[in-house]
Amino acid sequence: LLKRERFLELMEARLHNPGGAGEFQGLLFLDINGFKRINDVAGHIAGDQALSEVARRLQVNATKEDLIGRFGGDEFVVFITRMSREEIEGTAHMLQEALSFDYAHESGVFPLSVAAGLALADKGSAIDQLIARADEAMYADKRRRKLSR
């Protein structure tokens, strides 16, 4: 996966020069739910292995045109370009589903899921505004999930 700075650099270039890969762009911000428990119970090596599995699932389920990065800690970002908003939303949903799984470790089974926020780009969208909107949407999703428990 791309590191944060490289992800932002490539996203900035694609945001301002889509290059025909599609007409619509969106940023998916993902925060792993249940990750802290893995570190607390099974240790940081198990946590690193869980993050590697998240990264693998993102790579397997995204297209080669999608930019995938680790934003920090247990946060990941995916910059998606498609031919319609519906395709972007469908891809975001599919990635969320792929990241809902039980991580099995010798210390136990740890259910993981994601809180996700999607921000669709408009013409002239600034990268920092797009990130802020996706992050805000992710926190709104996180609040909704807590209320529904």
PDB file of C-alpha atoms in Angstrom:
ATOM      1  CA  LEU A   1       0.000   0.000   0.000  1.00  0.00           C
ATOM      2  CA  LEU A   2       1.001   3.570  -0.487  1.00  0.00           C
ATOM      3  CA  LYS A   3       2.277   5.520   2.462  1.00  0.00           C
ATOM      4  CA  ARG A   4       0.332   8.653   3.369  1.00  0.00           C
ATOM      5  CA  GLU A   5       2.544  11.225   1.630  1.00  0.00           C
ATOM      6  CA  ARG A   6       2.826   9.258  -1.627  1.00  0.00           C
ATOM      7  CA  PHE A   7      -0.904   8.555  -1.608  1.00  0.00           C
ATOM      8  CA  LEU A   8      -1.658  12.280  -1.230  1.00  0.00           C
ATOM      9  CA  GLU A   9       0.796  13.158  -3.989  1.00  0.00           C
ATOM     10  CA  LEU A  10      -0.763  10.690  -6.458  1.00  0.00           C
ATOM     11  CA  MET A  11      -4.296  11.580  -5.416  1.00  0.00           C
ATOM     12  CA  GLU A  12      -3.591  15.273  -6.009  1.00  0.00           C
ATOM     13  CA  ALA A  13      -2.301  14.500  -9.510  1.00  0.00           C
ATOM     14  CA  ARG A  14      -5.341  12.361 -10.377  1.00  0.00           C
ATOM     15  CA  LEU A  15      -7.796  14.787  -8.841  1.00  0.00           C
ATOM     16  CA  HIS A  16      -6.685  17.560 -11.163  1.00  0.00           C
ATOM     17  CA  ASN A  17      -5.913  15.381 -14.213  1.00  0.00           C
ATOM     18  CA  PRO A  18      -8.322  12.427 -14.307  1.00  0.00           C
ATOM     19  CA  GLY A  19      -6.797  11.180 -17.564  1.00  0.00           C
ATOM     20  CA  GLY A  20      -9.881   9.426 -18.918  1.00  0.00           C
ATOM     21  CA  ALA A  21      -9.998   6.638 -16.322  1.00  0.00           C
ATOM     22  CA  GLY A  22     -13.513   7.787 -15.490  1.00  0.00           C
ATOM     23  CA  GLU A  23     -15.598  10.850 -15.031  1.00  0.00           C
ATOM     24  CA  PHE A  24     -16.320  10.572 -11.311  1.00  0.00           C
ATOM     25  CA  GLN A  25     -13.935  10.425  -8.389  1.00  0.00           C
ATOM     26  CA  GLY A  26     -14.379   9.735  -4.704  1.00  0.00           C
ATOM     27  CA  LEU A  27     -12.354   9.267  -1.567  1.00  0.00           C
ATOM     28  CA  LEU A  28     -13.219   6.429   0.794  1.00  0.00           C
ATOM     29  CA  PHE A  29     -11.908   6.853   4.338  1.00  0.00           C
ATOM     30  CA  LEU A  30     -11.856   3.630   6.396  1.00  0.00           C
ATOM     31  CA  ASP A  31     -11.292   3.102  10.117  1.00  0.00           C
ATOM     32  CA  ILE A  32     -10.959  -0.457  11.392  1.00  0.00           C
ATOM     33  CA  ASN A  33     -13.345  -1.329  14.236  1.00  0.00           C
ATOM     34  CA  GLY A  34     -12.058  -3.922  16.689  1.00  0.00           C
ATOM     35  CA  PHE A  35      -8.378  -3.378  15.952  1.00  0.00           C
ATOM     36  CA  LYS A  36      -7.412  -2.045  19.406  1.00  0.00           C
ATOM     37  CA  ARG A  37      -8.701  -5.237  21.024  1.00  0.00           C
ATOM     38  CA  ILE A  38      -6.300  -7.328  18.906  1.00  0.00           C
ATOM     39  CA  ASN A  39      -3.331  -5.255  20.094  1.00  0.00           C
ATOM     40  CA  ASP A  40      -4.542  -5.364  23.711  1.00  0.00           C
ATOM     41  CA  VAL A  41      -5.268  -9.103  23.827  1.00  0.00           C
ATOM     42  CA  ALA A  42      -2.925 -10.681  21.282  1.00  0.00           C
ATOM     43  CA  GLY A  43      -0.137  -8.097  21.025  1.00  0.00           C
ATOM     44  CA  HIS A  44       1.224  -5.754  18.404  1.00  0.00           C
ATOM     45  CA  ILE A  45       2.587  -8.479  16.126  1.00  0.00           C
ATOM     46  CA  ALA A  46      -0.931  -9.904  15.837  1.00  0.00           C
ATOM     47  CA  GLY A  47      -2.183  -6.362  15.212  1.00  0.00           C
ATOM     48  CA  ASP A  48       0.359  -5.930  12.416  1.00  0.00           C
ATOM     49  CA  GLN A  49      -0.778  -9.233  10.900  1.00  0.00           C
ATOM     50  CA  ALA A  50      -4.405  -8.099  11.053  1.00  0.00           C
ATOM     51  CA  LEU A  51      -3.484  -4.842   9.284  1.00  0.00           C
ATOM     52  CA  SER A  52      -1.690  -6.879   6.626  1.00  0.00           C
ATOM     53  CA  GLU A  53      -4.863  -8.901   6.093  1.00  0.00           C
ATOM     54  CA  VAL A  54      -6.882  -5.676   5.766  1.00  0.00           C
ATOM     55  CA  ALA A  55      -4.374  -4.407   3.184  1.00  0.00           C
ATOM     56  CA  ARG A  56      -4.545  -7.706   1.282  1.00  0.00           C
ATOM     57  CA  ARG A  57      -8.347  -7.589   1.196  1.00  0.00           C
ATOM     58  CA  LEU A  58      -8.271  -4.011  -0.080  1.00  0.00           C
ATOM     59  CA  GLN A  59      -5.831  -4.910  -2.846  1.00  0.00           C
ATOM     60  CA  VAL A  60      -7.787  -7.997  -3.901  1.00  0.00           C
ATOM     61  CA  ASN A  61     -11.111  -6.166  -4.045  1.00  0.00           C
ATOM     62  CA  ALA A  62     -10.030  -2.848  -5.555  1.00  0.00           C
ATOM     63  CA  THR A  63      -9.065  -2.309  -9.182  1.00  0.00           C
ATOM     64  CA  LYS A  64      -5.530  -1.573 -10.327  1.00  0.00           C
ATOM     65  CA  GLU A  65      -6.618   2.010 -11.052  1.00  0.00           C
ATOM     66  CA  ASP A  66      -7.675   2.626  -7.447  1.00  0.00           C
ATOM     67  CA  LEU A  67      -5.167   4.278  -5.150  1.00  0.00           C
ATOM     68  CA  ILE A  68      -4.947   2.537  -1.779  1.00  0.00           C
ATOM     69  CA  GLY A  69      -3.055   3.959   1.146  1.00  0.00           C
ATOM     70  CA  ARG A  70      -2.570   3.576   4.836  1.00  0.00           C
ATOM     71  CA  PHE A  71      -3.364   6.922   6.349  1.00  0.00           C
ATOM     72  CA  GLY A  72      -2.121   6.091   9.826  1.00  0.00           C
ATOM     73  CA  GLY A  73      -2.777   3.646  12.647  1.00  0.00           C
ATOM     74  CA  ASP A  74      -5.826   1.641  11.637  1.00  0.00           C
ATOM     75  CA  GLU A  75      -7.019   4.127   9.008  1.00  0.00           C
ATOM     76  CA  PHE A  76      -6.944   3.431   5.278  1.00  0.00           C
ATOM     77  CA  VAL A  77      -7.947   5.498   2.258  1.00  0.00           C
ATOM     78  CA  VAL A  78      -8.989   4.539  -1.250  1.00  0.00           C
ATOM     79  CA  PHE A  79      -9.239   7.017  -4.116  1.00  0.00           C
ATOM     80  CA  ILE A  80     -11.746   5.653  -6.625  1.00  0.00           C
ATOM     81  CA  THR A  81     -12.361   6.753 -10.211  1.00  0.00           C
ATOM     82  CA  ARG A  82     -15.341   5.309 -12.088  1.00  0.00           C
ATOM     83  CA  MET A  83     -17.752   6.157 -14.882  1.00  0.00           C
ATOM     84  CA  SER A  84     -20.639   6.969 -12.503  1.00  0.00           C
ATOM     85  CA  ARG A  85     -21.336   7.959  -8.923  1.00  0.00           C
ATOM     86  CA  GLU A  86     -23.259   4.700  -8.507  1.00  0.00           C
ATOM     87  CA  GLU A  87     -20.154   2.710  -9.457  1.00  0.00           C
ATOM     88  CA  ILE A  88     -18.097   4.594  -6.868  1.00  0.00           C
ATOM     89  CA  GLU A  89     -20.743   3.971  -4.212  1.00  0.00           C
ATOM     90  CA  GLY A  90     -20.927   0.296  -5.203  1.00  0.00           C
ATOM     91  CA  THR A  91     -17.153  -0.067  -4.956  1.00  0.00           C
ATOM     92  CA  ALA A  92     -17.158   1.631  -1.546  1.00  0.00           C
ATOM     93  CA  HIS A  93     -19.860  -0.735  -0.300  1.00  0.00           C
ATOM     94  CA  MET A  94     -18.045  -3.782  -1.661  1.00  0.00           C
ATOM     95  CA  LEU A  95     -14.800  -2.728   0.059  1.00  0.00           C
ATOM     96  CA  GLN A  96     -16.667  -2.250   3.344  1.00  0.00           C
ATOM     97  CA  GLU A  97     -18.098  -5.743   3.041  1.00  0.00           C
ATOM     98  CA  ALA A  98     -14.662  -7.215   2.269  1.00  0.00           C
ATOM     99  CA  LEU A  99     -13.324  -5.680   5.486  1.00  0.00           C
ATOM    100  CA  SER A 100     -15.988  -7.227   7.702  1.00  0.00           C
ATOM    101  CA  PHE A 101     -14.434 -10.500   8.791  1.00  0.00           C
ATOM    102  CA  ASP A 102     -13.261 -12.534  11.755  1.00  0.00           C
ATOM    103  CA  TYR A 103      -9.521 -12.338  12.222  1.00  0.00           C
ATOM    104  CA  ALA A 104      -8.364 -15.671  13.665  1.00  0.00           C
ATOM    105  CA  HIS A 105      -5.246 -15.761  15.806  1.00  0.00           C
ATOM    106  CA  GLU A 106      -3.918 -18.260  18.339  1.00  0.00           C
ATOM    107  CA  SER A 107      -5.143 -15.826  21.037  1.00  0.00           C
ATOM    108  CA  GLY A 108      -8.707 -15.983  19.744  1.00  0.00           C
ATOM    109  CA  VAL A 109     -11.049 -14.810  17.054  1.00  0.00           C
ATOM    110  CA  PHE A 110     -11.462 -11.067  16.664  1.00  0.00           C
ATOM    111  CA  PRO A 111     -14.396  -9.664  14.692  1.00  0.00           C
ATOM    112  CA  LEU A 112     -13.356  -6.733  12.517  1.00  0.00           C
ATOM    113  CA  SER A 113     -15.448  -4.271  10.574  1.00  0.00           C
ATOM    114  CA  VAL A 114     -14.982  -0.755   9.267  1.00  0.00           C
ATOM    115  CA  ALA A 115     -16.498   2.631   9.737  1.00  0.00           C
ATOM    116  CA  ALA A 116     -16.446   4.225   6.306  1.00  0.00           C
ATOM    117  CA  GLY A 117     -16.906   7.676   4.897  1.00  0.00           C
ATOM    118  CA  LEU A 118     -17.194   8.474   1.211  1.00  0.00           C
ATOM    119  CA  ALA A 119     -16.737  11.925  -0.268  1.00  0.00           C
ATOM    120  CA  LEU A 120     -17.397  12.463  -3.956  1.00  0.00           C
ATOM    121  CA  ALA A 121     -15.212  14.988  -5.738  1.00  0.00           C
ATOM    122  CA  ASP A 122     -16.670  17.987  -7.507  1.00  0.00           C
ATOM    123  CA  LYS A 123     -14.906  19.969 -10.207  1.00  0.00           C
ATOM    124  CA  GLY A 124     -12.233  21.992  -8.496  1.00  0.00           C
ATOM    125  CA  SER A 125     -12.348  19.977  -5.257  1.00  0.00           C
ATOM    126  CA  ALA A 126      -9.383  20.686  -3.039  1.00  0.00           C
ATOM    127  CA  ILE A 127      -7.652  17.616  -1.652  1.00  0.00           C
ATOM    128  CA  ASP A 128      -7.827  18.804   1.972  1.00  0.00           C
ATOM    129  CA  GLN A 129     -11.569  19.471   1.662  1.00  0.00           C
ATOM    130  CA  LEU A 130     -12.171  16.043   0.150  1.00  0.00           C
ATOM    131  CA  ILE A 131     -10.234  14.366   2.963  1.00  0.00           C
ATOM    132  CA  ALA A 132     -12.097  16.406   5.592  1.00  0.00           C
ATOM    133  CA  ARG A 133     -15.488  15.459   4.094  1.00  0.00           C
ATOM    134  CA  ALA A 134     -14.591  11.749   3.883  1.00  0.00           C
ATOM    135  CA  ASP A 135     -13.226  11.808   7.450  1.00  0.00           C
ATOM    136  CA  GLU A 136     -16.370  13.547   8.717  1.00  0.00           C
ATOM    137  CA  ALA A 137     -18.562  10.983   6.949  1.00  0.00           C
ATOM    138  CA  MET A 138     -16.511   8.167   8.502  1.00  0.00           C
ATOM    139  CA  TYR A 139     -17.029   9.587  12.011  1.00  0.00           C
ATOM    140  CA  ALA A 140     -20.763   9.935  11.316  1.00  0.00           C
ATOM    141  CA  ASP A 141     -20.804   6.243  10.315  1.00  0.00           C
ATOM    142  CA  LYS A 142     -18.915   5.351  13.500  1.00  0.00           C
ATOM    143  CA  ARG A 143     -21.498   7.258  15.619  1.00  0.00           C
ATOM    144  CA  ARG A 144     -24.400   5.532  13.807  1.00  0.00           C
ATOM    145  CA  ARG A 145     -22.864   2.118  14.461  1.00  0.00           C
ATOM    146  CA  LYS A 146     -22.489   2.856  18.190  1.00  0.00           C
ATOM    147  CA  LEU A 147     -26.095   4.034  18.438  1.00  0.00           C
ATOM    148  CA  SER A 148     -27.416   0.929  16.676  1.00  0.00           C
ATOM    149  CA  ARG A 149     -25.793  -1.499  19.125  1.00  0.00           C
TER     150      ARG A 149
END
